[in-house]
PDB file of N, CA and C in Angstrom:
ATOM      1  N   GLY A  10      -7.624  40.348   6.537  1.00 75.00           N
ATOM      2  CA  GLY A  10      -6.555  40.941   7.288  1.00 75.00           C
ATOM      3  C   GLY A  10      -6.879  40.988   8.767  1.00 75.00           C
ATOM      4  N   VAL A  11      -5.909  41.382   9.523  1.00 73.00           N
ATOM      5  CA  VAL A  11      -6.068  41.518  10.962  1.00 73.00           C
ATOM      6  C   VAL A  11      -6.259  42.989  11.278  1.00 73.00           C
ATOM      7  N   LYS A  12      -7.295  43.297  12.047  1.00 81.00           N
ATOM      8  CA  LYS A  12      -7.575  44.684  12.413  1.00 81.00           C
ATOM      9  C   LYS A  12      -6.577  45.143  13.476  1.00 81.00           C
ATOM     10  N   PRO A  13      -6.187  46.424  13.449  1.00 77.00           N
ATOM     11  CA  PRO A  13      -5.185  46.931  14.396  1.00 77.00           C
ATOM     12  C   PRO A  13      -5.474  46.622  15.867  1.00 77.00           C
ATOM     13  N   PRO A  14      -6.705  46.813  16.377  1.00 82.00           N
ATOM     14  CA  PRO A  14      -6.917  46.480  17.799  1.00 82.00           C
ATOM     15  C   PRO A  14      -6.670  44.999  18.089  1.00 82.00           C
ATOM     16  N   THR A  15      -7.056  44.136  17.170  1.00 89.00           N
ATOM     17  CA  THR A  15      -6.833  42.707  17.357  1.00 89.00           C
ATOM     18  C   THR A  15      -5.340  42.410  17.391  1.00 89.00           C
ATOM     19  N   LEU A  16      -4.594  43.015  16.499  1.00 88.00           N
ATOM     20  CA  LEU A  16      -3.144  42.819  16.448  1.00 88.00           C
ATOM     21  C   LEU A  16      -2.489  43.337  17.726  1.00 88.00           C
ATOM     22  N   SER A  17      -2.939  44.487  18.197  1.00 89.00           N
ATOM     23  CA  SER A  17      -2.387  45.045  19.436  1.00 89.00           C
ATOM     24  C   SER A  17      -2.627  44.108  20.614  1.00 89.00           C
ATOM     25  N   GLN A  18      -3.811  43.531  20.684  1.00 92.00           N
ATOM     26  CA  GLN A  18      -4.125  42.605  21.773  1.00 92.00           C
ATOM     27  C   GLN A  18      -3.259  41.346  21.679  1.00 92.00           C
ATOM     28  N   LEU A  19      -3.053  40.858  20.467  1.00 93.00           N
ATOM     29  CA  LEU A  19      -2.215  39.683  20.260  1.00 93.00           C
ATOM     30  C   LEU A  19      -0.782  39.964  20.704  1.00 93.00           C
ATOM     31  N   VAL A  20      -0.244  41.098  20.280  1.00 93.00           N
ATOM     32  CA  VAL A  20       1.128  41.467  20.650  1.00 93.00           C
ATOM     33  C   VAL A  20       1.240  41.635  22.165  1.00 93.00           C
ATOM     34  N   THR A  21       0.286  42.312  22.761  1.00 94.00           N
ATOM     35  CA  THR A  21       0.303  42.514  24.211  1.00 94.00           C
ATOM     36  C   THR A  21       0.310  41.168  24.940  1.00 94.00           C
ATOM     37  N   GLY A  22      -0.488  40.228  24.468  1.00 95.00           N
ATOM     38  CA  GLY A  22      -0.524  38.903  25.078  1.00 95.00           C
ATOM     39  C   GLY A  22       0.796  38.168  24.959  1.00 95.00           C
ATOM     40  N   LEU A  23       1.415  38.246  23.779  1.00 96.00           N
ATOM     41  CA  LEU A  23       2.701  37.569  23.568  1.00 96.00           C
ATOM     42  C   LEU A  23       3.813  38.214  24.386  1.00 96.00           C
ATOM     43  N   VAL A  24       3.772  39.537  24.527  1.00 97.00           N
ATOM     44  CA  VAL A  24       4.751  40.232  25.371  1.00 97.00           C
ATOM     45  C   VAL A  24       4.529  39.812  26.825  1.00 97.00           C
ATOM     46  N   GLY A  25       3.269  39.752  27.250  1.00 97.00           N
ATOM     47  CA  GLY A  25       2.943  39.358  28.611  1.00 97.00           C
ATOM     48  C   GLY A  25       3.399  37.944  28.944  1.00 97.00           C
ATOM     49  N   LYS A  26       3.379  37.071  27.948  1.00 97.00           N
ATOM     50  CA  LYS A  26       3.850  35.688  28.141  1.00 97.00           C
ATOM     51  C   LYS A  26       5.352  35.568  27.939  1.00 97.00           C
ATOM     52  N   ARG A  27       5.986  36.699  27.660  1.00 97.00           N
ATOM     53  CA  ARG A  27       7.437  36.787  27.436  1.00 97.00           C
ATOM     54  C   ARG A  27       7.892  35.935  26.244  1.00 97.00           C
ATOM     55  N   LEU A  28       7.037  35.826  25.235  1.00 97.00           N
ATOM     56  CA  LEU A  28       7.400  35.082  24.028  1.00 97.00           C
ATOM     57  C   LEU A  28       8.021  36.004  22.978  1.00 97.00           C
ATOM     58  N   ILE A  29       7.710  37.293  23.055  1.00 98.00           N
ATOM     59  CA  ILE A  29       8.312  38.277  22.152  1.00 98.00           C
ATOM     60  C   ILE A  29       8.767  39.488  22.962  1.00 98.00           C
ATOM     61  N   THR A  30       9.664  40.253  22.351  1.00 97.00           N
ATOM     62  CA  THR A  30      10.078  41.528  22.933  1.00 97.00           C
ATOM     63  C   THR A  30       9.630  42.631  21.996  1.00 97.00           C
ATOM     64  N   MET A  31       9.399  43.804  22.564  1.00 95.00           N
ATOM     65  CA  MET A  31       8.922  44.934  21.770  1.00 95.00           C
ATOM     66  C   MET A  31       9.827  46.128  22.056  1.00 95.00           C
ATOM     67  N   ARG A  32      10.356  46.722  20.982  1.00 94.00           N
ATOM     68  CA  ARG A  32      11.214  47.906  21.120  1.00 94.00           C
ATOM     69  C   ARG A  32      10.710  48.995  20.183  1.00 94.00           C
ATOM     70  N   TYR A  33      10.612  50.201  20.716  1.00 92.00           N
ATOM     71  CA  TYR A  33      10.189  51.344  19.910  1.00 92.00           C
ATOM     72  C   TYR A  33      11.387  51.948  19.208  1.00 92.00           C
ATOM     73  N   SER A  34      11.154  52.439  18.004  1.00 91.00           N
ATOM     74  CA  SER A  34      12.206  53.082  17.233  1.00 91.00           C
ATOM     75  C   SER A  34      12.566  54.423  17.861  1.00 91.00           C
ATOM     76  N   VAL A  35      13.848  54.742  17.880  1.00 91.00           N
ATOM     77  CA  VAL A  35      14.304  56.037  18.386  1.00 91.00           C
ATOM     78  C   VAL A  35      13.929  57.129  17.393  1.00 91.00           C
ATOM     79  N   GLU A  36      14.014  56.816  16.093  1.00 93.00           N
ATOM     80  CA  GLU A  36      13.738  57.798  15.052  1.00 93.00           C
ATOM     81  C   GLU A  36      12.244  58.072  14.889  1.00 93.00           C
ATOM     82  N   ASP A  37      11.428  57.047  15.053  1.00 92.00           N
ATOM     83  CA  ASP A  37       9.990  57.179  14.821  1.00 92.00           C
ATOM     84  C   ASP A  37       9.247  56.415  15.907  1.00 92.00           C
ATOM     85  N   ARG A  38       8.706  57.112  16.890  1.00 85.00           N
ATOM     86  CA  ARG A  38       8.054  56.463  18.028  1.00 85.00           C
ATOM     87  C   ARG A  38       6.840  55.634  17.615  1.00 85.00           C
ATOM     88  N   ARG A  39       6.333  55.826  16.395  1.00 88.00           N
ATOM     89  CA  ARG A  39       5.207  55.012  15.923  1.00 88.00           C
ATOM     90  C   ARG A  39       5.667  53.634  15.475  1.00 88.00           C
ATOM     91  N   ALA A  40       6.936  53.500  15.149  1.00 93.00           N
ATOM     92  CA  ALA A  40       7.478  52.232  14.661  1.00 93.00           C
ATOM     93  C   ALA A  40       7.889  51.344  15.841  1.00 93.00           C
ATOM     94  N   VAL A  41       7.512  50.086  15.752  1.00 92.00           N
ATOM     95  CA  VAL A  41       7.812  49.134  16.807  1.00 92.00           C
ATOM     96  C   VAL A  41       8.507  47.926  16.201  1.00 92.00           C
ATOM     97  N   ARG A  42       9.544  47.455  16.862  1.00 94.00           N
ATOM     98  CA  ARG A  42      10.255  46.253  16.395  1.00 94.00           C
ATOM     99  C   ARG A  42       9.908  45.101  17.330  1.00 94.00           C
ATOM    100  N   LEU A  43       9.389  44.026  16.750  1.00 96.00           N
ATOM    101  CA  LEU A  43       9.030  42.838  17.511  1.00 96.00           C
ATOM    102  C   LEU A  43      10.035  41.739  17.208  1.00 96.00           C
ATOM    103  N   SER A  44      10.459  41.042  18.244  1.00 97.00           N
ATOM    104  CA  SER A  44      11.410  39.941  18.085  1.00 97.00           C
ATOM    105  C   SER A  44      11.019  38.809  19.018  1.00 97.00           C
ATOM    106  N   LEU A  45      11.370  37.599  18.612  1.00 97.00           N
ATOM    107  CA  LEU A  45      11.187  36.474  19.520  1.00 97.00           C
ATOM    108  C   LEU A  45      12.162  36.612  20.682  1.00 97.00           C
ATOM    109  N   SER A  46      11.681  36.363  21.875  1.00 97.00           N
ATOM    110  CA  SER A  46      12.558  36.329  23.047  1.00 97.00           C
ATOM    111  C   SER A  46      13.228  34.951  23.084  1.00 97.00           C
ATOM    112  N   ARG A  47      14.128  34.763  24.018  1.00 97.00           N
ATOM    113  CA  ARG A  47      14.737  33.433  24.166  1.00 97.00           C
ATOM    114  C   ARG A  47      13.663  32.404  24.481  1.00 97.00           C
ATOM    115  N   ARG A  48      12.739  32.806  25.319  1.00 97.00           N
ATOM    116  CA  ARG A  48      11.625  31.908  25.663  1.00 97.00           C
ATOM    117  C   ARG A  48      10.780  31.615  24.424  1.00 97.00           C
ATOM    118  N   GLY A  49      10.548  32.630  23.596  1.00 96.00           N
ATOM    119  CA  GLY A  49       9.787  32.453  22.363  1.00 96.00           C
ATOM    120  C   GLY A  49      10.495  31.540  21.375  1.00 96.00           C
ATOM    121  N   GLU A  50      11.815  31.685  21.286  1.00 96.00           N
ATOM    122  CA  GLU A  50      12.590  30.819  20.396  1.00 96.00           C
ATOM    123  C   GLU A  50      12.509  29.370  20.855  1.00 96.00           C
ATOM    124  N   ALA A  51      12.607  29.167  22.160  1.00 96.00           N
ATOM    125  CA  ALA A  51      12.524  27.803  22.702  1.00 96.00           C
ATOM    126  C   ALA A  51      11.147  27.211  22.430  1.00 96.00           C
ATOM    127  N   PHE A  52      10.117  28.009  22.591  1.00 95.00           N
ATOM    128  CA  PHE A  52       8.755  27.541  22.337  1.00 95.00           C
ATOM    129  C   PHE A  52       8.572  27.207  20.853  1.00 95.00           C
ATOM    130  N   ALA A  53       9.094  28.062  19.988  1.00 95.00           N
ATOM    131  CA  ALA A  53       8.987  27.828  18.545  1.00 95.00           C
ATOM    132  C   ALA A  53       9.675  26.519  18.157  1.00 95.00           C
ATOM    133  N   GLN A  54      10.837  26.263  18.729  1.00 93.00           N
ATOM    134  CA  GLN A  54      11.547  25.017  18.439  1.00 93.00           C
ATOM    135  C   GLN A  54      10.759  23.814  18.956  1.00 93.00           C
ATOM    136  N   LYS A  55      10.133  23.986  20.103  1.00 93.00           N
ATOM    137  CA  LYS A  55       9.364  22.904  20.713  1.00 93.00           C
ATOM    138  C   LYS A  55       8.176  22.494  19.843  1.00 93.00           C
ATOM    139  N   ILE A  56       7.514  23.469  19.231  1.00 94.00           N
ATOM    140  CA  ILE A  56       6.300  23.159  18.464  1.00 94.00           C
ATOM    141  C   ILE A  56       6.544  23.005  16.967  1.00 94.00           C
ATOM    142  N   GLU A  57       7.775  23.199  16.525  1.00 94.00           N
ATOM    143  CA  GLU A  57       8.077  23.135  15.092  1.00 94.00           C
ATOM    144  C   GLU A  57       7.622  21.820  14.464  1.00 94.00           C
ATOM    145  N   GLY A  58       7.903  20.715  15.110  1.00 92.00           N
ATOM    146  CA  GLY A  58       7.511  19.413  14.577  1.00 92.00           C
ATOM    147  C   GLY A  58       5.997  19.268  14.495  1.00 92.00           C
ATOM    148  N   GLN A  59       5.291  19.779  15.491  1.00 93.00           N
ATOM    149  CA  GLN A  59       3.833  19.709  15.493  1.00 93.00           C
ATOM    150  C   GLN A  59       3.247  20.545  14.358  1.00 93.00           C
ATOM    151  N   VAL A  60       3.818  21.719  14.143  1.00 93.00           N
ATOM    152  CA  VAL A  60       3.343  22.593  13.066  1.00 93.00           C
ATOM    153  C   VAL A  60       3.564  21.926  11.710  1.00 93.00           C
ATOM    154  N   ARG A  61       4.721  21.321  11.519  1.00 92.00           N
ATOM    155  CA  ARG A  61       5.000  20.624  10.259  1.00 92.00           C
ATOM    156  C   ARG A  61       4.007  19.484  10.030  1.00 92.00           C
ATOM    157  N   LYS A  62       3.687  18.744  11.077  1.00 93.00           N
ATOM    158  CA  LYS A  62       2.747  17.634  10.971  1.00 93.00           C
ATOM    159  C   LYS A  62       1.366  18.133  10.551  1.00 93.00           C
ATOM    160  N   VAL A  63       0.910  19.217  11.152  1.00 94.00           N
ATOM    161  CA  VAL A  63      -0.396  19.787  10.793  1.00 94.00           C
ATOM    162  C   VAL A  63      -0.382  20.272   9.344  1.00 94.00           C
ATOM    163  N   CYS A  64       0.695  20.917   8.936  1.00 93.00           N
ATOM    164  CA  CYS A  64       0.794  21.391   7.547  1.00 93.00           C
ATOM    165  C   CYS A  64       0.748  20.223   6.560  1.00 93.00           C
ATOM    166  N   GLU A  65       1.420  19.140   6.881  1.00 93.00           N
ATOM    167  CA  GLU A  65       1.398  17.961   6.020  1.00 93.00           C
ATOM    168  C   GLU A  65      -0.005  17.368   5.945  1.00 93.00           C
ATOM    169  N   GLN A  66      -0.712  17.344   7.065  1.00 92.00           N
ATOM    170  CA  GLN A  66      -2.081  16.827   7.072  1.00 92.00           C
ATOM    171  C   GLN A  66      -2.991  17.694   6.205  1.00 92.00           C
ATOM    172  N   ILE A  67      -2.831  18.999   6.290  1.00 93.00           N
ATOM    173  CA  ILE A  67      -3.633  19.915   5.472  1.00 93.00           C
ATOM    174  C   ILE A  67      -3.309  19.708   4.003  1.00 93.00           C
ATOM    175  N   LYS A  68      -2.024  19.603   3.697  1.00 91.00           N
ATOM    176  CA  LYS A  68      -1.586  19.384   2.314  1.00 91.00           C
ATOM    177  C   LYS A  68      -2.175  18.081   1.772  1.00 91.00           C
ATOM    178  N   TYR A  69      -2.154  17.019   2.582  1.00 87.00           N
ATOM    179  CA  TYR A  69      -2.691  15.725   2.175  1.00 87.00           C
ATOM    180  C   TYR A  69      -4.180  15.832   1.865  1.00 87.00           C
ATOM    181  N   LYS A  70      -4.920  16.549   2.715  1.00 86.00           N
ATOM    182  CA  LYS A  70      -6.367  16.709   2.505  1.00 86.00           C
ATOM    183  C   LYS A  70      -6.669  17.510   1.243  1.00 86.00           C
ATOM    184  N   ILE A  71      -5.860  18.522   0.973  1.00 90.00           N
ATOM    185  CA  ILE A  71      -6.060  19.321  -0.236  1.00 90.00           C
ATOM    186  C   ILE A  71      -5.810  18.482  -1.481  1.00 90.00           C
ATOM    187  N   VAL A  72      -4.734  17.714  -1.473  1.00 86.00           N
ATOM    188  CA  VAL A  72      -4.402  16.859  -2.625  1.00 86.00           C
ATOM    189  C   VAL A  72      -5.499  15.800  -2.810  1.00 86.00           C
ATOM    190  N   ALA A  73      -5.985  15.231  -1.725  1.00 85.00           N
ATOM    191  CA  ALA A  73      -7.027  14.210  -1.807  1.00 85.00           C
ATOM    192  C   ALA A  73      -8.316  14.788  -2.397  1.00 85.00           C
ATOM    193  N   LYS A  74      -8.646  16.021  -2.066  1.00 82.00           N
ATOM    194  CA  LYS A  74      -9.865  16.641  -2.608  1.00 82.00           C
ATOM    195  C   LYS A  74      -9.718  16.954  -4.096  1.00 82.00           C
ATOM    196  N   GLN A  75      -8.500  17.184  -4.545  1.00 85.00           N
ATOM    197  CA  GLN A  75      -8.273  17.512  -5.947  1.00 85.00           C
ATOM    198  C   GLN A  75      -8.358  16.296  -6.854  1.00 85.00           C
ATOM    199  N   LYS A  76      -8.333  15.100  -6.281  1.00 75.00           N
ATOM    200  CA  LYS A  76      -8.376  13.870  -7.082  1.00 75.00           C
ATOM    201  C   LYS A  76      -9.780  13.511  -7.466  1.00 75.00           C
TER     202      LYS A  76
END
């Protein structure tokens, strides 16, 4: 799992790069809602093909090892 301080640092970095937005709950100040920003959505679309290619390569290597 990811430890809370590590997760907090990751979120802070993504907010700083304007890739996600962070909103606190009105009902419970401990609850935080994270969403992709417009910039984050554009970045996700940009790298989607690259991520799929890497996943296919990993899948291919796993299948090859099972043979």
